Coordinates of C-alpha atoms in Angstrom, one line a residue:
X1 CA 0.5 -10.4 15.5
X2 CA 1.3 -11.6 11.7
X3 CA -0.2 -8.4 10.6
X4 CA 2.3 -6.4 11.8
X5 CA 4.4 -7.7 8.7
X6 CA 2.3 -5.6 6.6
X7 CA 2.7 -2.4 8.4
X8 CA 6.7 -2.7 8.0
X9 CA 6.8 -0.6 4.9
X10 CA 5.1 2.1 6.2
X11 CA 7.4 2.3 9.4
X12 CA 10.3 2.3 7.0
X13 CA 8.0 5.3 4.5
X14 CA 7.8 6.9 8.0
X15 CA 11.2 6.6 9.1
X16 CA 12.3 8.0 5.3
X17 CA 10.4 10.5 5.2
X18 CA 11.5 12.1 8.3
X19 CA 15.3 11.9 7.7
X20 CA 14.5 13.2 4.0
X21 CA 12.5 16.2 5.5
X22 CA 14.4 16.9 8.2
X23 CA 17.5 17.0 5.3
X24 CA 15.7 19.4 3.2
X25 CA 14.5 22.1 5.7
X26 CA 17.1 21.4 8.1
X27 CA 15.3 20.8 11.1
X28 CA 17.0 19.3 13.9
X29 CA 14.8 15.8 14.5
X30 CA 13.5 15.1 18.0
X31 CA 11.9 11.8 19.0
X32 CA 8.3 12.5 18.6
X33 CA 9.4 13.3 14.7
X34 CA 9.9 9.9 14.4
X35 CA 6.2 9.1 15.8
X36 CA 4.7 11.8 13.6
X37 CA 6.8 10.3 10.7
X38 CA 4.8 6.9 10.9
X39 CA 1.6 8.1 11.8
X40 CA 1.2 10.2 8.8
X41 CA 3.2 7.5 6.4
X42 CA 0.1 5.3 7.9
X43 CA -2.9 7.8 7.4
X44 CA -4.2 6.8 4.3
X45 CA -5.1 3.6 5.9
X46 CA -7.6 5.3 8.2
X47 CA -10.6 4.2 5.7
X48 CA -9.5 0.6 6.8
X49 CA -11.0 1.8 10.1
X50 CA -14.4 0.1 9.6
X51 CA -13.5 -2.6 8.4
X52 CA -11.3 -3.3 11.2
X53 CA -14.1 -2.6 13.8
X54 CA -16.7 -4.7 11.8
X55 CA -14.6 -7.6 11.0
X56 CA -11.1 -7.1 13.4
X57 CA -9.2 -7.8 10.1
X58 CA -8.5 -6.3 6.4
X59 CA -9.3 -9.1 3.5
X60 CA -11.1 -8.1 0.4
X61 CA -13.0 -11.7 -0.8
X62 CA -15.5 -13.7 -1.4
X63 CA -16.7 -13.3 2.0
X64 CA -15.7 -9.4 1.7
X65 CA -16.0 -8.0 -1.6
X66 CA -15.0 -4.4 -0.9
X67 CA -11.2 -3.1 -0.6
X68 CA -11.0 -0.3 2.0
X69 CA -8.9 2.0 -0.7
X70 CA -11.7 3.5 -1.5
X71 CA -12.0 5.7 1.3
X72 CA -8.7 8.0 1.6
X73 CA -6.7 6.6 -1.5
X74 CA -6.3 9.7 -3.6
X75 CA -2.7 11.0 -4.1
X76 CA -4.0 14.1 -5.7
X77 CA -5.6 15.1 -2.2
X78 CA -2.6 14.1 -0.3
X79 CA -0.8 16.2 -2.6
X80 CA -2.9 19.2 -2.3
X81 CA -3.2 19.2 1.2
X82 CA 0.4 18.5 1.3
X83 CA 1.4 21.8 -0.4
X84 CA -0.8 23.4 1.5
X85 CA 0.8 22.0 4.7
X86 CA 4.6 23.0 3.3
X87 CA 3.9 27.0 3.1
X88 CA 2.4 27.0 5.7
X89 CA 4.9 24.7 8.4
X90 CA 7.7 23.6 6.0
X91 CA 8.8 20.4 7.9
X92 CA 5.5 19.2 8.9
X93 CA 4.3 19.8 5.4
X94 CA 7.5 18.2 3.7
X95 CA 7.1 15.3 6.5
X96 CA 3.3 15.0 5.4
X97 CA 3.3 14.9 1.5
X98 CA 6.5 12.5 1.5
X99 CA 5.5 10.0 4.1
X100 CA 2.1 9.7 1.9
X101 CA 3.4 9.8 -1.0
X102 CA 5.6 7.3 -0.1
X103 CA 2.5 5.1 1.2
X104 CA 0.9 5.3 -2.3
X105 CA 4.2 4.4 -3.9
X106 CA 4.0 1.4 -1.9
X107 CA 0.2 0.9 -2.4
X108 CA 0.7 0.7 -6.6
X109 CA 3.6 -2.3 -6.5
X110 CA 2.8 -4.5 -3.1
X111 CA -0.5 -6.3 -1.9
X112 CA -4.0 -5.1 -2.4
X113 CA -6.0 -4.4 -5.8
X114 CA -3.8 -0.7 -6.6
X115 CA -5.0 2.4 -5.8
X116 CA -7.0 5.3 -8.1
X117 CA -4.1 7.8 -8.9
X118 CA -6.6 9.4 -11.8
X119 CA -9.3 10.5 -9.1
X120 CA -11.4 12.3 -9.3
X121 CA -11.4 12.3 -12.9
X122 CA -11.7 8.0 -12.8
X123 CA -12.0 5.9 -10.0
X124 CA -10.3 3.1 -12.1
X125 CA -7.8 1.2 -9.8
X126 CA -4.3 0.9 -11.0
X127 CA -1.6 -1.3 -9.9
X128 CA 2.3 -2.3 -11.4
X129 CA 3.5 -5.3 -12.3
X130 CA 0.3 -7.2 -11.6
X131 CA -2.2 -9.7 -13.2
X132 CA -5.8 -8.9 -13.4
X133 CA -6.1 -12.2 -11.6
X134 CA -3.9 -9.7 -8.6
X135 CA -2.0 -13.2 -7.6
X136 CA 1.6 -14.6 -8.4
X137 CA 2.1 -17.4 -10.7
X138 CA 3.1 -19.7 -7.3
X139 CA 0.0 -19.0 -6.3
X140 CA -2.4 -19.7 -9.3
X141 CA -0.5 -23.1 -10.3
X142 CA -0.8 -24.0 -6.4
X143 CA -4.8 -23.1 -6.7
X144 CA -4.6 -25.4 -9.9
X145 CA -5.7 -21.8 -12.1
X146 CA -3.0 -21.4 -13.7
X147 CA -3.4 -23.4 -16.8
X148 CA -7.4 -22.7 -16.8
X149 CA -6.8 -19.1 -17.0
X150 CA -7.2 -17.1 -19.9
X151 CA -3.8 -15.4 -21.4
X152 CA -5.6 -11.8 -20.8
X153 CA -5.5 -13.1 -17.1
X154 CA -2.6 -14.8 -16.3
X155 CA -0.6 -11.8 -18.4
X156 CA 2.3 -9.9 -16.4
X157 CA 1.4 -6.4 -17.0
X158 CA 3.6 -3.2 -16.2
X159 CA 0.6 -1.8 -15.5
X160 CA -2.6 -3.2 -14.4
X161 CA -6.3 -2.0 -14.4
X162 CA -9.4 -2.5 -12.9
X163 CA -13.0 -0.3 -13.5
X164 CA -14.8 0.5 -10.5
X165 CA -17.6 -2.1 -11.6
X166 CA -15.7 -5.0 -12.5
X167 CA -13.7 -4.7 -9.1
X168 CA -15.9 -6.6 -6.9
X169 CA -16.6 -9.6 -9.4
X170 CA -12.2 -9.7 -9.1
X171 CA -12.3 -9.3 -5.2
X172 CA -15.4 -12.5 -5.3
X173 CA -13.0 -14.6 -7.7
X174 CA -9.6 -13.6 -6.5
X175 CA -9.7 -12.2 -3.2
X176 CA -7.6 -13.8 -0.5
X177 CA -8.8 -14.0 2.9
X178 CA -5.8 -14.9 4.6
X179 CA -3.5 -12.9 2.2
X180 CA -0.6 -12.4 5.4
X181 CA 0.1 -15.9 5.3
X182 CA 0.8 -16.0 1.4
X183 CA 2.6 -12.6 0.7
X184 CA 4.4 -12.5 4.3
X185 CA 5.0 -15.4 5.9
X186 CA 6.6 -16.6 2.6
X187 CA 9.6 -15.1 0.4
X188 CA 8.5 -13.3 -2.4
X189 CA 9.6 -10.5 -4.4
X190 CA 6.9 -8.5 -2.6
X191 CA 7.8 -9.5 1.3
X192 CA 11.8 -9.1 0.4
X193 CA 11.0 -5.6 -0.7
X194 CA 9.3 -4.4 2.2
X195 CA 11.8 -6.6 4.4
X196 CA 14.4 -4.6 3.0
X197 CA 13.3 -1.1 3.3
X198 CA 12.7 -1.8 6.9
X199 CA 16.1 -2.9 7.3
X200 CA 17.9 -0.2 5.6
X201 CA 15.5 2.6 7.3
X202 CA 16.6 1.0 10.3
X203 CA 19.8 1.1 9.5
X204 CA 19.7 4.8 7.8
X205 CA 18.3 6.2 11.2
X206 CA 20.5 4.6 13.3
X207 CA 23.3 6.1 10.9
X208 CA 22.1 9.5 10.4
X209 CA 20.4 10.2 14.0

């Protein structure tokens, strides 16, 4: 049930995207908008699927070195198909490429080792405001890394990097297994973020609907 935490930003990327699409090509919403909202706001996720059905959970570690954002992670697809999608059914189409776009937004600040905005010209992985160790200070000092970790490491970096070889040496080192329990079932800057733009989607669509 804890992992439902996770999947708060995309309801609120769902919920977003439909009252900023429905603004934009004035469509009048009905309740199945809302559903679609979500769904596609989610959709990248759909190369978590085997994971899920192999191991009935999403943790890139030791005991898992492979992150499933490797599988429908592109923004430049999303986009094309997305532009594709508004000529053809304007709503839909807006509804698509925001909700995603939204999801990848989400995917370069919160949890998880970034995403590979350059594809297909690199499958680097970038994420902001992230070490290359991809943990929080808290969370290194508690692990007793902190001061063992080399300045390159333990840097804050606007913006972080990771080559598609070195990635799963990172996942073995700093891969957390139970990463729920640390990033939501604790405040953080991460967890109030996603918190928040639940509660002012929720908020927005009770408002505007």
């Amino acid at each position: 049930m804890k992992y439902a935490l996770a999947l708060l930003a995309d309801i609120a990327n769902g919920i977003f995207a439909m009252l900023l699409a429905a603004h934009l090509t004035q469509t009048e919403l009905l309740w199945w908008h809302l559903l679609l909202g979500i769904g596609f706001a989610m959709c990248p996720d759909l190369d978590a699927l085997p994971e899920l059905i192999k191991r009935h959970k999403l943790a890139a570690s030791a005991a898992y070195a492979h992150d499933h954002r490797s599988g429908f992670h592109f923004p430049l697809l999303f986009l094309i198909v997305g532009a594709v999608a508004v000529y053809v059914a304007p709503f839909f189409g807006t509804l698509f490429l925001i909700a995603t776009m939204l999801h990848f937004v989400n995917d370069l600040y919160g949890t998880g080792w970034g995403i590979p905005v350059l594809w297909p010209l690199r499958n680097t992985r970038y994420k902001l405001l992230a070490r290359r160790a991809n943990r929080m200070k808290s969370m290194l000092a508690h692990d007793g890394d902190w001061n063992v970790l080399p300045d390159a490491e333990r840097r804050l970096r606007l913006v972080a990097s990771w080559e598609e070889a070195e990635l799963p040496l990172y996942l073995r080192r700093w891969g957390i297994e139970d990463w729920v329990d640390h990033y939501y079932l604790k405040l953080n800057w991460i967890s109030v973020t996603e918190y928040t733009l639940f509660v002012v989607a929720v908020l927005l669509l009770v408002v505007l609907w």
